[in-house]
Coordinates of C-alpha atoms in Angstrom, one line a residue:
Chain A
X1 CA -0.2 0.0 0.1
X2 CA 3.1 2.2 1.3
X3 CA 4.5 3.5 -2.0
X4 CA 7.9 1.9 -1.9
X5 CA 11.6 3.5 -1.7
X6 CA 11.9 3.5 -5.6
X7 CA 8.9 5.4 -6.3
X8 CA 7.2 9.1 -5.7
X9 CA 8.5 12.0 -5.0
X10 CA 11.0 11.7 -2.2
X11 CA 13.1 9.4 -4.7
X12 CA 15.5 12.0 -5.1
X13 CA 16.0 12.7 -2.2
X14 CA 19.1 11.7 -0.6
X15 CA 19.5 12.4 3.2
X16 CA 16.1 13.4 5.4
X17 CA 16.3 15.1 9.1
X18 CA 13.8 15.5 11.6
X19 CA 13.8 17.9 13.4
X20 CA 11.9 17.6 17.0
X21 CA 12.0 19.2 20.4
X22 CA 8.9 17.9 22.9
X23 CA 9.2 21.8 24.1
X24 CA 7.5 24.2 22.2
X25 CA 8.8 27.5 21.3
X26 CA 13.4 26.0 21.7
X27 CA 13.7 26.5 18.5
X28 CA 13.3 23.8 16.1
X29 CA 11.6 26.3 13.0
X30 CA 15.2 28.3 13.8
X31 CA 17.6 25.4 13.8
X32 CA 15.7 24.1 10.8
X33 CA 16.1 27.4 8.9
X34 CA 19.3 28.0 9.9
X35 CA 20.5 24.4 9.3
X36 CA 18.8 24.2 5.8
X37 CA 21.2 27.6 5.1
X38 CA 24.2 26.6 6.3
X39 CA 24.2 23.7 4.4
X40 CA 22.9 25.3 1.2
X41 CA 26.1 27.3 1.3
X42 CA 28.3 24.0 1.8
X43 CA 27.0 23.9 -2.0
X44 CA 24.0 21.7 -1.2
X45 CA 20.4 21.6 -2.5
X46 CA 18.0 21.1 0.3
X47 CA 14.5 21.0 1.2
X48 CA 12.3 22.2 3.6
X49 CA 8.8 20.1 4.9
X50 CA 7.4 22.2 7.7
X51 CA 4.7 19.8 9.5
X52 CA 3.7 22.3 11.6
X53 CA 0.0 22.9 10.7
X54 CA -0.9 25.3 13.6
X55 CA 1.3 27.4 13.8
X56 CA 4.0 28.0 10.4
X57 CA 6.8 30.4 11.0
X58 CA 9.2 28.5 8.3
X59 CA 7.8 30.9 5.7
X60 CA 8.3 34.0 7.0
X61 CA 11.9 33.4 8.8
X62 CA 12.6 32.7 4.8
X63 CA 10.7 35.5 3.4
X64 CA 8.1 33.3 1.7
X65 CA 5.1 34.5 2.8
X66 CA 2.3 35.1 1.1
X67 CA 3.7 32.5 -2.1
X68 CA 1.6 30.2 -3.3
X69 CA 1.8 26.5 -4.0
X70 CA 2.1 25.1 -8.0
X71 CA 0.5 21.8 -9.2
X72 CA 2.4 20.2 -11.9
X73 CA 2.1 16.8 -13.3
X74 CA 4.2 15.3 -10.7
X75 CA 2.0 17.3 -7.9
X76 CA 2.9 20.3 -5.1
X77 CA 5.6 22.0 -6.9
X78 CA 7.0 23.9 -3.6
X79 CA 8.1 27.6 -3.0
X80 CA 11.7 28.1 -3.6
X81 CA 13.2 31.1 -1.9
X82 CA 16.3 31.4 -3.8
X83 CA 16.9 32.6 -6.9
X84 CA 19.2 29.1 -7.9
X85 CA 16.4 27.6 -6.6
X86 CA 18.4 25.5 -3.9
X87 CA 16.2 25.7 -1.0
X88 CA 13.1 24.8 -1.7
X89 CA 10.0 25.4 0.7
X90 CA 6.8 23.6 1.5
X91 CA 4.4 24.6 4.7
X92 CA 0.6 24.8 5.4
X93 CA 1.1 28.5 5.4
X94 CA 0.9 28.8 1.4
X95 CA -2.3 27.4 1.4
X96 CA -4.0 29.5 3.4
X97 CA -6.3 32.5 1.9
X98 CA -5.6 35.1 4.3
X99 CA -2.0 34.8 7.4
X100 CA -4.1 35.2 10.4
X101 CA -6.3 32.1 9.8
X102 CA -6.3 29.7 12.5
X103 CA -6.1 25.7 10.9
X104 CA -8.3 24.5 13.5
X105 CA -8.0 20.7 12.9
X106 CA -8.0 17.4 14.5
X107 CA -5.8 14.9 14.2
X108 CA -7.4 13.0 11.6
X109 CA -7.4 16.0 9.0
X110 CA -4.1 16.9 10.0
X111 CA -2.6 13.1 9.4
X112 CA -4.1 13.7 5.9
X113 CA -2.2 16.5 5.2
X114 CA 1.0 15.0 6.2
X115 CA 0.7 12.8 4.1
X116 CA -0.1 14.4 1.4
X117 CA 3.1 16.6 1.8
X118 CA 5.0 13.8 1.7
X119 CA 3.6 11.9 -1.3
X120 CA 2.7 14.9 -3.4
X121 CA 5.8 17.7 -3.2
X122 CA 7.4 17.2 -6.2
X123 CA 11.0 18.3 -5.0
X124 CA 13.2 17.0 -7.5
X125 CA 16.7 16.0 -6.5
X126 CA 17.8 16.9 -3.2
X127 CA 20.4 16.6 -0.5
X128 CA 19.0 17.3 2.6
X129 CA 14.9 17.5 3.3
X130 CA 14.6 19.0 6.8
X131 CA 11.4 18.1 8.0
X132 CA 10.4 21.3 11.5
X133 CA 7.6 19.7 13.4
X134 CA 5.5 20.9 16.0
X135 CA 5.9 20.2 20.0
X136 CA 5.1 17.1 21.2
X137 CA 4.7 13.3 20.3
X138 CA 1.5 13.4 18.9
X139 CA -0.7 13.0 15.6
X140 CA 1.9 15.2 13.6
X141 CA 5.1 13.3 14.3
X142 CA 3.5 9.9 14.2
X143 CA 1.7 10.8 10.7
X144 CA 5.2 12.1 9.4
X145 CA 7.3 9.3 10.6
X146 CA 4.7 7.0 9.5
X147 CA 4.7 8.7 5.5
X148 CA 8.8 8.9 5.6
X149 CA 9.6 5.6 6.8
X150 CA 9.6 3.7 3.1
X151 CA 12.0 6.4 2.5
X152 CA 14.4 5.4 5.5
X153 CA 15.0 9.2 6.8
X154 CA 19.0 9.5 8.2
X155 CA 17.2 10.3 11.7
X156 CA 16.0 13.5 14.4
X157 CA 18.3 16.7 15.2
X158 CA 16.4 17.4 18.6
X159 CA 16.2 20.6 20.0
X160 CA 15.9 22.3 23.6
X161 CA 17.0 25.0 25.7
X162 CA 19.1 24.7 28.6
X163 CA 16.3 25.0 31.8
X164 CA 15.3 21.7 33.9
X165 CA 11.5 22.1 32.6
X166 CA 12.1 22.2 28.7
X167 CA 15.0 19.0 29.3
X168 CA 12.0 17.6 30.7
X169 CA 9.9 17.9 27.8
X170 CA 12.7 16.6 25.3
X171 CA 13.6 13.8 28.0
X172 CA 10.1 12.1 26.9
X173 CA 10.8 13.1 23.2
X174 CA 13.2 11.4 23.5
X175 CA 11.4 8.5 24.2
X176 CA 9.3 9.3 21.5
X177 CA 12.2 8.7 18.8
X178 CA 13.4 5.5 21.2
X179 CA 10.2 3.2 20.9
X180 CA 9.7 4.1 17.1
X181 CA 13.0 2.9 15.8
X182 CA 14.3 6.9 14.7
X183 CA 17.8 7.3 15.2
X184 CA 19.0 10.9 17.4
X185 CA 21.1 12.8 15.1
X186 CA 21.9 14.5 18.1
X187 CA 20.9 17.1 20.6
X188 CA 21.0 20.9 20.1
X189 CA 21.1 23.4 23.2
X190 CA 19.7 26.7 21.9
X191 CA 19.0 29.9 23.8
X192 CA 21.8 29.2 26.3
X193 CA 23.3 32.9 27.3
X194 CA 22.9 36.2 26.1
X195 CA 25.6 38.4 25.5
X196 CA 25.0 41.9 26.7
X197 CA 25.8 43.8 23.8
X198 CA 26.7 46.8 26.1
X199 CA 28.9 45.6 28.5
X200 CA 29.9 42.2 26.7
X201 CA 28.3 40.0 30.6
X202 CA 27.3 37.1 28.8
X203 CA 24.0 36.1 31.4
X204 CA 22.5 32.4 31.2
X205 CA 19.0 33.6 30.4
X206 CA 17.7 30.5 30.8
X207 CA 20.3 29.0 32.5
X208 CA 23.1 26.9 31.1
X209 CA 24.1 23.2 30.3
X210 CA 21.2 21.5 30.4
X211 CA 21.6 20.1 27.1
X212 CA 25.0 18.6 27.1
X213 CA 23.6 16.6 30.4
X214 CA 21.1 15.6 28.5
X215 CA 22.6 14.4 26.0
X216 CA 25.5 11.9 28.4
X217 CA 22.3 10.8 30.5
X218 CA 20.7 9.0 27.5
X219 CA 24.0 8.6 25.4
X220 CA 23.7 10.7 22.3
X221 CA 25.4 12.6 20.9
X222 CA 26.1 16.3 21.7
X223 CA 26.1 18.3 18.3
X224 CA 26.3 22.0 20.1
X225 CA 25.1 25.4 22.2
X226 CA 23.7 28.4 19.8
X227 CA 23.4 31.6 22.0
X228 CA 21.3 33.5 22.5
X229 CA 21.7 35.9 19.6
X230 CA 19.3 39.6 19.1
X231 CA 21.0 39.8 15.6
X232 CA 20.0 35.9 14.9
X233 CA 16.0 36.3 16.1
X234 CA 15.5 39.8 14.0
X235 CA 16.8 38.0 10.4
X236 CA 14.3 35.2 11.4
X237 CA 11.9 37.9 11.9
X238 CA 13.0 39.6 8.7
X239 CA 13.9 36.9 6.6
X240 CA 17.2 37.4 6.0
X241 CA 20.0 35.2 5.9
X242 CA 21.6 35.6 9.3
X243 CA 24.5 32.7 7.4
X244 CA 25.6 35.0 5.1
X245 CA 25.2 38.2 6.9
X246 CA 26.4 37.6 10.6
X247 CA 29.9 35.2 10.1
X248 CA 31.3 36.5 12.8
X249 CA 28.6 35.6 15.2
X250 CA 28.9 33.2 18.3
X251 CA 25.8 32.4 17.4
X252 CA 27.3 31.5 13.4
X253 CA 29.5 29.4 14.9
X254 CA 28.2 27.8 16.5
X255 CA 25.2 26.6 14.0
X256 CA 28.0 26.1 10.9
X257 CA 29.8 23.5 13.3
X258 CA 26.1 21.7 13.6
X259 CA 25.8 21.7 10.1
X260 CA 29.3 20.3 9.6
X261 CA 28.5 17.5 12.0
X262 CA 25.5 16.5 9.9
X263 CA 27.6 17.1 7.2
X264 CA 30.1 14.0 8.8
X265 CA 27.3 11.8 9.3
X266 CA 26.4 11.9 5.5
X267 CA 29.4 11.2 3.5
X268 CA 28.6 12.2 0.2
Chain B
X1 CA -11.3 3.7 13.0
X2 CA -7.5 4.9 12.0
X3 CA -8.6 7.2 9.7
X4 CA -11.3 9.7 8.7
X5 CA -12.6 8.7 5.5
X6 CA -11.2 12.6 2.9
X7 CA -14.6 14.2 2.9
X8 CA -16.4 12.5 5.5
X9 CA -19.1 15.7 6.4
X10 CA -18.7 15.1 10.6
X11 CA -20.6 12.9 12.7
X12 CA -22.5 16.2 13.6
X13 CA -23.9 17.6 10.2
X14 CA -27.3 16.4 8.7
X15 CA -25.0 15.3 6.5
X16 CA -24.0 12.2 8.3
X17 CA -24.0 8.6 6.8
X18 CA -25.6 10.1 3.5
X19 CA -22.6 12.3 1.9
X20 CA -21.1 10.5 -0.6
X21 CA -17.7 9.8 0.7
X22 CA -20.2 7.5 4.1
X23 CA -20.4 4.4 0.8
X24 CA -18.5 1.8 3.0
X25 CA -17.7 3.6 6.2
X26 CA -18.4 1.2 8.5
X27 CA -19.7 3.6 10.3
X28 CA -22.4 5.0 8.0
X29 CA -25.3 3.7 9.3
X30 CA -24.5 4.4 13.3
X31 CA -24.1 8.0 12.0
X32 CA -27.4 8.5 9.5
X33 CA -28.7 7.0 12.4
X34 CA -27.4 9.8 14.4
X35 CA -26.9 9.0 16.9
X36 CA -23.2 11.1 16.1
X37 CA -25.3 14.0 16.6
X38 CA -26.5 13.6 20.0
X39 CA -24.1 15.8 22.3
X40 CA -21.7 13.7 24.4
X41 CA -23.7 12.9 27.8
X42 CA -19.8 14.1 29.5
X43 CA -20.9 18.2 28.8
X44 CA -23.7 17.5 30.8
X45 CA -22.5 15.7 33.6
X46 CA -19.2 18.4 33.4
X47 CA -21.8 20.9 33.7
X48 CA -22.6 19.9 36.7
X49 CA -19.5 19.6 38.7
X50 CA -18.3 22.7 37.0
X51 CA -21.0 24.2 39.5
X52 CA -18.7 24.3 42.6
X53 CA -16.1 26.0 40.3
X54 CA -16.8 29.9 40.1
X55 CA -14.5 31.1 37.8
X56 CA -12.3 29.1 34.6
X57 CA -9.8 30.4 32.7
X58 CA -7.9 29.3 29.8
X59 CA -4.6 30.3 29.4
X60 CA -4.1 30.0 25.6
X61 CA -1.3 30.7 23.3
X62 CA -0.9 29.7 19.5
X63 CA 3.4 29.3 20.0
X64 CA 5.1 27.1 22.2
X65 CA 7.5 27.9 24.6
X66 CA 6.3 31.8 25.3
X67 CA 5.4 30.8 29.4
X68 CA 1.8 29.3 29.4
X69 CA 3.0 27.1 32.1
X70 CA 5.3 30.0 33.8
X71 CA 2.4 31.9 33.6
X72 CA -0.8 29.9 34.9
X73 CA 1.8 28.9 37.6
X74 CA 2.4 32.5 39.3
X75 CA -1.5 32.8 38.1
X76 CA -2.3 29.8 40.6
X77 CA 0.3 30.9 43.0
X78 CA -0.6 34.4 43.1
X79 CA -4.5 34.0 43.5
X80 CA -3.6 31.4 46.5
X81 CA -2.4 33.3 48.6
X82 CA -5.1 34.7 50.3
X83 CA -6.1 32.0 51.6
X84 CA -9.8 32.3 51.5
X85 CA -9.1 31.5 47.6
X86 CA -9.3 27.8 46.1
X87 CA -7.6 27.5 43.4
X88 CA -7.4 25.0 41.2
X89 CA -4.8 24.2 38.0
X90 CA -4.9 21.3 35.4
X91 CA -2.9 21.0 32.8
X92 CA -4.1 19.9 29.8
X93 CA -0.3 19.3 28.4
X94 CA -1.0 16.4 27.3
X95 CA 2.3 15.1 25.6
X96 CA 4.7 17.9 27.2
X97 CA 3.4 18.3 30.9
X98 CA 5.6 21.3 32.5
X99 CA 3.4 21.9 35.7
X100 CA 4.3 19.0 37.9
X101 CA 8.2 19.8 37.9
X102 CA 7.4 23.8 37.7
X103 CA 5.2 23.6 41.0
X104 CA 7.7 21.8 42.9
X105 CA 5.9 18.7 42.6
X106 CA 7.1 16.3 40.4
X107 CA 7.5 12.6 41.1
X108 CA 3.7 12.5 43.0
X109 CA 1.2 10.8 42.3
X110 CA -3.3 11.1 42.5
X111 CA -4.8 9.4 44.6
X112 CA -8.4 7.5 43.9
X113 CA -11.6 8.1 46.6
X114 CA -14.9 7.7 46.5
X115 CA -15.7 10.8 44.7
X116 CA -13.3 10.5 41.7
X117 CA -8.9 11.4 40.7
X118 CA -8.0 13.2 43.9
X119 CA -6.0 16.5 42.6
X120 CA -2.0 16.6 44.3
X121 CA -2.3 19.2 46.2
X122 CA 0.8 21.9 47.0
X123 CA -1.6 23.9 49.3
X124 CA -4.5 23.8 51.4
X125 CA -6.3 25.9 48.6
X126 CA -4.2 25.2 45.8
X127 CA -4.7 21.5 44.3
X128 CA -3.0 20.6 40.7
X129 CA -4.0 17.8 38.5
X130 CA -1.3 17.0 35.0
X131 CA -1.1 13.7 33.5
X132 CA 2.3 14.1 34.9
X133 CA 1.2 12.8 37.8
X134 CA 0.3 9.5 35.7
X135 CA 3.0 8.8 34.3
X136 CA 5.8 6.3 36.3
X137 CA 9.0 7.8 34.7
X138 CA 10.1 11.1 34.2
X139 CA 11.4 9.8 30.8
X140 CA 7.8 8.5 29.8
X141 CA 6.5 9.7 26.4
X142 CA 3.2 9.9 26.0
X143 CA 2.4 9.4 21.8
X144 CA -0.9 9.5 21.6
X145 CA -3.2 10.8 19.0
X146 CA -5.9 12.8 19.4
X147 CA -9.0 10.8 20.5
X148 CA -6.9 9.3 23.5
X149 CA -5.9 13.1 24.4
X150 CA -9.5 14.1 24.0
X151 CA -10.6 11.3 26.4
X152 CA -8.2 12.6 28.8
X153 CA -9.1 15.5 29.1
X154 CA -13.1 14.6 29.4
X155 CA -11.5 12.5 32.2
X156 CA -9.9 15.2 34.3
X157 CA -13.1 17.3 34.2
X158 CA -15.7 15.1 34.5
X159 CA -13.5 12.7 37.6
X160 CA -11.7 14.9 39.5
X161 CA -12.7 15.9 42.9
X162 CA -11.7 19.7 42.6
X163 CA -14.2 20.6 45.2
X164 CA -15.1 24.0 46.2
X165 CA -12.7 25.8 44.0
X166 CA -13.1 29.8 43.1
X167 CA -10.8 29.6 40.2
X168 CA -9.9 27.1 38.2
X169 CA -7.0 27.7 35.5
X170 CA -6.5 25.6 32.4
X171 CA -2.7 25.3 30.8
X172 CA -2.9 24.0 27.6
X173 CA -1.0 23.2 25.3
X174 CA 0.2 25.2 21.9
X175 CA -1.9 25.3 18.7
X176 CA -5.2 24.7 18.2
X177 CA -6.4 21.7 17.7
X178 CA -7.7 18.5 19.7
X179 CA -6.8 19.7 23.0
X180 CA -8.0 23.4 22.8
X181 CA -11.4 22.0 21.2
X182 CA -12.2 19.2 23.4
X183 CA -11.7 21.5 26.4
X184 CA -14.3 24.4 25.4
X185 CA -16.2 22.0 24.0
X186 CA -16.1 20.1 27.0
X187 CA -16.5 23.4 29.3
X188 CA -19.5 25.0 27.0
X189 CA -22.0 23.9 29.3
X190 CA -20.2 25.5 32.2
X191 CA -19.4 28.8 31.2
X192 CA -15.8 29.8 31.3
X193 CA -14.7 33.3 31.7
X194 CA -12.0 33.4 29.3
X195 CA -8.5 33.1 28.1
X196 CA -5.7 34.9 28.8
X197 CA -3.6 34.9 25.7
X198 CA 0.8 34.6 26.2
X199 CA 2.6 35.9 23.6
X200 CA 6.4 36.9 23.1
X201 CA 6.9 40.1 21.5
X202 CA 8.3 39.4 18.0
X203 CA 6.6 38.8 14.8
X204 CA 7.4 35.2 14.6
X205 CA 5.3 34.6 17.8
X206 CA 2.6 37.1 16.9
X207 CA 2.0 35.6 14.1
X208 CA 0.5 32.1 15.6
X209 CA -0.6 33.8 18.1
X210 CA -3.1 35.9 15.6
X211 CA -3.8 32.6 14.9
X212 CA -5.5 31.4 18.6
X213 CA -7.6 34.8 18.8
X214 CA -9.0 34.2 15.6
X215 CA -9.7 29.9 17.1
X216 CA -10.9 32.3 20.4
X217 CA -12.9 33.9 17.8
X218 CA -14.7 31.3 15.5
X219 CA -15.2 29.2 19.1
X220 CA -16.5 32.3 21.0
X221 CA -14.2 32.3 23.9
X222 CA -14.0 35.8 25.3
X223 CA -10.6 36.8 25.6
X224 CA -9.3 38.4 29.1
X225 CA -6.5 40.1 27.5
X226 CA -2.7 39.5 26.2
X227 CA 0.2 38.9 28.0
X228 CA 3.5 39.8 26.3
X229 CA 6.4 37.8 28.4
X230 CA 10.0 38.1 28.0
X231 CA 10.0 41.7 26.7
X232 CA 13.4 42.9 27.0
X233 CA 16.0 41.8 29.0
X234 CA 17.4 44.1 31.7
X235 CA 21.4 42.9 32.1
X236 CA 22.3 42.0 35.8
X237 CA 25.7 43.9 35.3
X238 CA 24.9 47.2 33.9
X239 CA 21.4 47.3 34.1
X240 CA 20.9 48.2 30.7
X241 CA 18.0 46.9 28.7
X242 CA 18.1 44.6 25.6
X243 CA 15.7 43.5 23.2
X244 CA 16.4 39.8 23.1
X245 CA 13.0 39.2 20.9
X246 CA 12.9 42.6 20.1
X247 CA 9.4 43.7 18.6
X248 CA 10.0 44.5 15.1
X249 CA 6.6 44.6 14.5
X250 CA 5.5 46.6 17.6
X251 CA 5.3 43.9 19.8
X252 CA 1.9 43.1 21.6
X253 CA 1.2 45.8 22.1
X254 CA 0.2 46.8 18.4
X255 CA -1.1 43.6 18.0
X256 CA -3.9 44.4 20.4
X257 CA -4.5 47.9 18.9
X258 CA -5.0 45.9 16.0
X259 CA -7.5 43.5 17.3
X260 CA -9.1 46.0 19.7
X261 CA -8.5 43.7 22.4
X262 CA -7.0 44.2 26.1
X263 CA -3.2 44.2 26.3
X264 CA -3.0 43.4 30.5
X265 CA 0.8 43.9 30.4
X266 CA 4.3 43.4 29.6
X267 CA 6.3 40.9 31.7
X268 CA 10.7 41.5 30.8
X269 CA 12.7 38.9 30.7
X270 CA 14.4 38.0 34.7
X271 CA 16.6 35.1 34.5
X272 CA 15.0 33.8 37.9
X273 CA 12.3 33.5 36.8
X274 CA 13.4 30.0 34.9
X275 CA 15.5 29.4 38.1
X276 CA 12.4 29.6 40.5
X277 CA 10.8 27.7 38.0
X278 CA 13.2 24.9 37.7
X279 CA 13.0 24.5 41.6
X280 CA 9.1 24.3 41.7
X281 CA 9.5 27.8 43.2
X282 CA 7.1 30.6 43.2
X283 CA 9.0 33.0 41.7
X284 CA 6.7 36.0 43.2
X285 CA 7.8 35.4 46.3
X286 CA 11.1 34.2 45.7
X287 CA 12.0 37.7 43.9
X288 CA 9.3 40.4 45.2
X289 CA 10.9 43.3 44.4
X290 CA 11.7 42.6 40.4
X291 CA 10.5 44.4 38.1
X292 CA 8.9 41.3 36.8
X293 CA 7.1 40.5 39.6
X294 CA 5.6 44.2 39.3
X295 CA 4.2 43.3 35.8
X296 CA 2.9 39.9 37.0
X297 CA 1.0 41.2 40.0
X298 CA -0.5 43.6 38.2
X299 CA -1.7 41.7 35.2
X300 CA -3.1 39.5 37.7
X301 CA -5.0 42.3 39.7
X302 CA -7.1 43.2 35.9
X303 CA -7.5 39.5 35.3
X304 CA -9.5 39.0 39.3
X305 CA -11.0 42.4 38.2
X306 CA -12.4 40.7 35.2
X307 CA -13.3 37.4 36.1
X308 CA -15.8 39.8 39.7
X309 CA -17.2 41.7 36.6
X310 CA -18.4 39.1 34.8
X311 CA -20.0 36.9 37.1
X312 CA -21.7 34.2 34.9
X313 CA -25.2 34.6 34.5
X314 CA -26.7 31.3 35.9
X315 CA -25.5 31.4 39.5
X316 CA -27.7 34.9 39.8
X317 CA -30.9 32.9 38.8
X318 CA -29.7 29.7 40.3
X319 CA -29.5 31.9 43.4
X320 CA -33.5 32.9 43.2
X321 CA -35.6 31.0 45.3
X322 CA -37.8 30.1 42.9
X323 CA -36.0 27.9 40.6
X324 CA -34.5 26.4 43.6
X325 CA -38.0 25.8 44.4
X326 CA -38.4 24.1 41.4
X327 CA -35.0 21.9 41.6
X328 CA -36.4 20.7 44.5
X329 CA -40.1 20.4 43.3
X330 CA -38.5 18.1 40.7
X331 CA -36.5 15.5 43.3
X332 CA -38.6 15.5 46.0
X333 CA -40.4 12.1 45.8
X334 CA -43.8 13.0 46.0

């Protein structure tokens, strides 16, 4: 019944990476976006599939809001966010008539759309498909994983913030990965430390070290910590390319190191 | 049962069991009989149960990680500082329950009694209920699809022995989906005072929160107001303010003006908040003179004022002597 890995619209996709977190607002979409941009700067072709149906953030972060999805023989054509067409994107945000419209759907309807996103988007040839998810361990996650399983995804990057309240939710997400047989590529700690732009004092706004500790505890790789950087937030607000504009920021170094580690995982 | 047919008209619609998509559906007969259109009997049971609960407040946000649970926890703490006020805190974030940890109740278990599940009491006048109390280990993941989550929420509302309560605060997960629809449906007959909507200042968060506000309008849920959280950060060393999550489109203030809803206040980022939450204590007591504490207290006062101005009508009618008499007449055997 399921499409075999040889056929279908994902046949030309080499590596599939899911971005997960039990907690909301920890930076899943930020990491998805920046990871995609970092991989692009390394010469890769990247697609982003946004399966957060109730709160799609990626279109804004890539300045693609308001763009439309077109149909072709192969299915839906994703939205290309750059001239070179090296980053393509699919999100429920492109299917809404008004940007403020709420998608008030229960599980089965969400599952059906995610299935369609996986089977009907004509991605073409991609080196990486980054799948951004909503918080939790529920319908969207099971639907996405079920639909992607025939294409053997590379694994999951799990995002957390440093404080214990967030780490608690992320522990549950790791259990989800274990139960569903999804490999954990590693944990990213986001928002760790804020350097005051006035006096350069570093404050751990949301505590520190929780992500690394969790990785040790769970026996999974730790990919790195990304500091809080108002420039990064601003770039995402305005849909600008942080990787290109702020190569001197410590957040840039953290992000590109994470992308490097993922590249190493996947020999060309 | 796994999949709803693509064009399913919905069990409650007039087309139930008669649409073209219903052909061959195993539930066709059931739907066509109209059984699906009958409202869930739980709604009436919950209405009865909620008669002893004066005010019901939902804490919502379209966006995750903006501080819904932090706000819910502190609203509960602050209201319960008055020992004559009974407060109940219900966490319906089934997949990511944060309330047990924030209230310092991790590892507590719920007890069953003749009158239902007993909430976990932090103080005599502050009861807490969360799916977290039903898990055997903090690593346990609740990997549930919608219907199972809805069943849990129904149980929380119907089967928990809350007793006499002045304020029931319901903390929700991010989004506009199963949990939200369920809690509003189940409480439909019981009257919800309104929703407090939490956001952070940046547009990426506001765009999700606008959806949540649209959702409130769609389901006719009154909005008590919006709280802007993580609004500015004061460096503990040089005391200068910086915007970690800059309000590039004017923040909650402009959004509230545009949508004509009240802004209850702005809470600045204070690293002590996260620390108090991690340790399960009330930040309002830990750091009483922080600007964030003052902001919280003023917001909570406005919520109390809103609730006292919007007493449910039913309460007044049920107090009318003739109504009470009718009830007595009906229940008396003669």
